[in-house]
Phi, psi and omega in degrees: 000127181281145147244079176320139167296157179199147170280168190246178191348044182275116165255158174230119193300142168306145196237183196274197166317112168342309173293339208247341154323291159346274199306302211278333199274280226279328173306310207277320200280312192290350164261354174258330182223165139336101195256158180301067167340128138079052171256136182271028180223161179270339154218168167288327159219182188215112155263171206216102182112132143259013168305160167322331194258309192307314186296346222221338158281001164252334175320302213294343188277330203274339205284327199263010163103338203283160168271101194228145166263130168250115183257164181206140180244042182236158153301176166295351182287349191252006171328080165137004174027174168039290178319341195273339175264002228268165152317324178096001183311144170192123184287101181246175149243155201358062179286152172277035177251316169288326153317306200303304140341351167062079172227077164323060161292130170235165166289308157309305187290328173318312200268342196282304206293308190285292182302347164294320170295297179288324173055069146287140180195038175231071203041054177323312174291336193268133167283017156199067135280141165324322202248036186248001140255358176288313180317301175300306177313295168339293188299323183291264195358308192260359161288293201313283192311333167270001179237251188306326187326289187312299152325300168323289181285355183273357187258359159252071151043022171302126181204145184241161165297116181299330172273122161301132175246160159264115175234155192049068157315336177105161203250024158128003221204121172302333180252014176265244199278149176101159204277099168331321181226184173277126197233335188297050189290140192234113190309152179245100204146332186037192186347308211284333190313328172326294196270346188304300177314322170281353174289293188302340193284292151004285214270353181264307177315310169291336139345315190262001205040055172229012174208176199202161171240115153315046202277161171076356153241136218256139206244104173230058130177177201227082200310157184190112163311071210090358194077005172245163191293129178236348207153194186203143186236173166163197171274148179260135174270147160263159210277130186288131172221043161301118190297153185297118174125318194299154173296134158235180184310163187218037191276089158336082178234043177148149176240165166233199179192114169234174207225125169200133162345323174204146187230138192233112185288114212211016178332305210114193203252221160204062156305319150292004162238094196290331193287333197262357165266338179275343176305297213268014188279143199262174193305317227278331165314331180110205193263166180286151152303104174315319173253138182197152193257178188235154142200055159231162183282159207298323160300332168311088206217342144096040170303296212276016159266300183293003175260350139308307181325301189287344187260342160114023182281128172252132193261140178247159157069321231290040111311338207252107181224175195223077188273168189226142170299332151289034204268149184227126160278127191298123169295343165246070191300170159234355172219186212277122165094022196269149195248184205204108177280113177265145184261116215249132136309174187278022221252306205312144176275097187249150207236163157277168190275003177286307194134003212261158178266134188267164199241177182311136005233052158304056187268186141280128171092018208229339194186100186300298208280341177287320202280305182300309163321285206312339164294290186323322198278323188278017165100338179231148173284006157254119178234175172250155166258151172244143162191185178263170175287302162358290172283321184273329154349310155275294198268352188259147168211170199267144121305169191074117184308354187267334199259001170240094185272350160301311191300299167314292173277010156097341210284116189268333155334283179281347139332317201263336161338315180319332187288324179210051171203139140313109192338103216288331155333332197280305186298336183279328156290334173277333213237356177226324183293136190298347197274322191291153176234108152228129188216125133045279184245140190302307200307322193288009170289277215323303186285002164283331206266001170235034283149271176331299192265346157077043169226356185070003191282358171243121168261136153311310168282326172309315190287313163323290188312316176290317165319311209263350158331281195307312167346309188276345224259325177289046194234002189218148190275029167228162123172224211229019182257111183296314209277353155295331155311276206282016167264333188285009178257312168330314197248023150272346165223153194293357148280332145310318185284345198271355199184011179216328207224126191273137164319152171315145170191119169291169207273353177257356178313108154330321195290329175309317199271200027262181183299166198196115153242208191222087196254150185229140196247149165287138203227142132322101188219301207229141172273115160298320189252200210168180161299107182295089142278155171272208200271359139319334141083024189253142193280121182274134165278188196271038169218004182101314187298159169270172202245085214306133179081006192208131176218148194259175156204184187057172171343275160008267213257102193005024189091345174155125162078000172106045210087061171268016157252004156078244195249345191199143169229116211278034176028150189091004200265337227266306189289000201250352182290321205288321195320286206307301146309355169293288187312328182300271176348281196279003061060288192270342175265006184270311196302324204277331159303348195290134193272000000 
């Protein structure tokens, strides 16, 4: 039985006079676009979102000749949504960054990987199973990441960091969760570089007229004819000059109604709505966290499912999320509650908020979601890294293009800087962020890091003993301690020893510090499950059929079919989701649209 997402406290503001709506909708719309003249549909489609998968599903319709409105209920300043902040992360298989990198990658092992990671197990077989287009998406998808994808996008001026990082190491098992090898390639450029080519392919169509952008208007519903899709009706916003990412106004000054064949819905998740991630967070996770960071901006809200939804669009998984353990609350926010993920090397000693050490395969960087249950099990919404300067010096870096500004701007100097400083975002975190401890002496740790949380809860001899446990264990190029294992599997390959991963070391060497702790928060981030489409990206009801005119991408619909990372994701999938579904999608809605 499916449990649909549904909104929590969404009200929809009262609007002026129909007329006076009309009038206030066609003033905003005549300053923002061109409008199409004397057609009796207002376009050939309507994408819904202006995100990466929206952008790159209108790319593909104006490319195919078609006339598309692209709506939003953000200003142009939030133009590519999410992707802009994002890292820049991207999942290829045996790309030639990898090779280069001596990393031996196959199309077998990809799929060996992703299905040990995903664990379908909802009727794969049954055509109006849950996880049974989720599969099929799954299969195209690492054909695309082992074939075109890379080309493709190097062939719209796309370029990467040449050292692969590895993420989600796995939970221990050649067929279970996790990357075998290193898969993470990081856009040179990070997000915005991403989200840039389909911006300009976008803004040159409406240039041509042949796509218009709808910004400030918000679709709170999805009209329908007959059992087919016909258009979006919803509210005129008023116009914003919110800087990107900041909350804007929901201040009401007019509704519209528009009219097209096919409507392709490309909303996002609902990372930002903490009540709809604790409605759908699953027993197998623990109880939800009473405190949790956000790490999307506040419009991420997971309207336009249930409002798909009503249109006859069926949500599959919406147990299936993807929070991150490593969350810092940002000391310089830019939305409400915003958090910051550190992307850890293998190295940091991570505790429960008691002080107890979590076991395999509760590493840093190796099992998200195992790790986030064992939080969850310990009764608090929080745990630590204990660690040295030494190790984040090396190993830590921030999501998000604004905390890698080498990266982000291109800047190879100050990239190369990285070799022999710690990075100054990381420092600007250590030294202003709320989360941090830096001390001297483990006892001034201890008493910073009970301080911090006012519960007292980490003993000092407990915590010595354990520390100094792992401690005796680097003293041999063996043993019998896994996260030592896996730092010496870390600096067996080389890009980890050139930039990710600090020599073996103990955590009490005076030469190593100073001492460092961590408090890490639960970050809000990504929807797995979603709208079940087919690989057409056109939206299935609750008999399987689609739902004539209306197709989903993106995040909305689990990256594609409703879940196409199942239970887990081997990162680098969330930005290569929208590309692909997008590209499906408006692809297909091109095709279906054809005079």
């Amino acid at each position: 039985m499916d449990h649909p997402i549904a909104p929590s406290g969404i009200t929809r503001r009262r609007a002026l006079t129909v007329t006076g709506g009309m009038l206030a909708g066609t003033a905003l719309a005549a300053h923002a676009f061109p409008a199409f003249a004397g057609e009796a549909q207002d376009a050939d489609a309507i994408v819904v979102g202006h995100g990466l998968a929206g952008l790159v599903a209108t790319a593909e319709l104006a490319a195919a000749g078609r006339k598309v409105l692209l709506l939003d209920q953000e200003p142009e300043a939030s133009l590519g949504g999410q992707a802009f902040w994002s890292f820049g992360g991207l999942f290829f298989v045996n790309s030639e960054e990898q090779r280069l990198m001596g990393v031996k990658d196959t199309h077998d092992l990809a799929w060996q990987d992703w299905l040990g990671s995903a664990g379908f197990d909802r009727g794969v077989a049954d055509p109006a199973g849950q996880d049974h287009w989720a599969y099929k998406w799954a299969e195209a998808y690492v054909d695309f990441a082992s074939g075109e994808k890379r080309s493709w996008l190097a062939g719209l001026g796309v370029q990467w960091f040449p050292i692969v990082g590895w993420a989600e190491r796995g939970g221990g098992l050649a067929d279970g969760h996790g990357n075998s090898v290193p898969r993470f390639h990081v856009t040179w450029g990070t997000g915005p570089a991403v989200v840039e080519p389909f911006e300009k392919k976008v803004r040159a169509a409406v240039a041509a007229g042949k796509a218009a952008f709808r910004f400030r208007h918000r679709v709170d519903g999805i009209v329908t004819t007959g059992g087919a899709v016909t258009g979006v009706r919803g509210a005129v916003l008023e116009p914003s000059g919110a800087a990107r990412g900041k909350p804007s106004s929901r201040t009401v000054i007019g509704e519209f109604e528009l009219r097209a064949p096919v409507v392709v819905v490309t909303s996002g998740g609902i990372g930002a709505n903490h009540d709809l991630v604790r409605q759908n967070w699953p027993a197998r996770l623990g109880t939800p966290p009473k405190t949790m960071i956000t790490g999307v901006p506040a419009h991420v809200d997971g309207r336009m499912l249930a409002i798909t939804e009503r249109a006859g669009g069926r949500i599959v998984n919406p147990d299936r999320m993807w929070h991150y353990t490593e969350g810092l609350r940002n000391y310089d926010p830019i939305w409400p509650d915003h958090g910051i993920r550190i992307l850890p090397g293998p190295s940091s000693m991570w505790f429960d908020a008691t002080g107890k050490r979590f076991g395999t395969p509760d590493i840093p960087g190796y099992d998200t979601l195992h790790t986030l249950g064992s939080i969850t099990a310990s009764g608090y919404d929080y745990s630590w890294f204990v660690t040295t300067q030494k190790i984040i010096a090396k190993e830590f870096a921030l999501s998000g293009s604004e905390q890698n500004p080498d990266l982000t701007n291109k800047n190879v100097w100050q990239l190369l800087s990285r070799i022999w400083q710690t990075p100054e975002p990381i420092e600007k975190f250590k030294k202003n962020g709320v989360d941090f401890v830096v001390a001297t002496t483990l006892s001034e740790l201890v008493a910073g890091m009970n301080k911090l949380t006012g519960d007292n809860l980490i003993d000092l001899a407990r915590l010595k003993a354990q520390i100094e446990a792992r401690d005796r264990e680097t003293d041999n190029p063996y043993t019998k301690d896994a996260q030592v294992m896996g730092i010496r599997n870390a600096l067996s390959y080389i890009g980890d020893s050139l930039s990710r991963t600090a020599p073996a070391h103990r955590i009490l060497d005076p030469s190593a510090g100073p001492l460092i702790a961590v408090r890490l928060n639960v970050l809000t981030r990504k929807t797995l499950g979603g709208l079940q489409t087919d690989l057409s990206g056109r939206v299935l009801n609750a008999s399987g059929e689609p739902v004539p005119g209306l197709y989903a991408a993106g995040e909305v619909a689990g990256f594609g079919g409703g879940g196409v990372h199942g239970y887990r994701s081997l990162e680098g999938t969330f930005l290569g989701g929208c590309l692909f579904s997008g590209r499906q999608a408006g692809r297909a809605a091109a095709a279906a649209t054809a005079t």
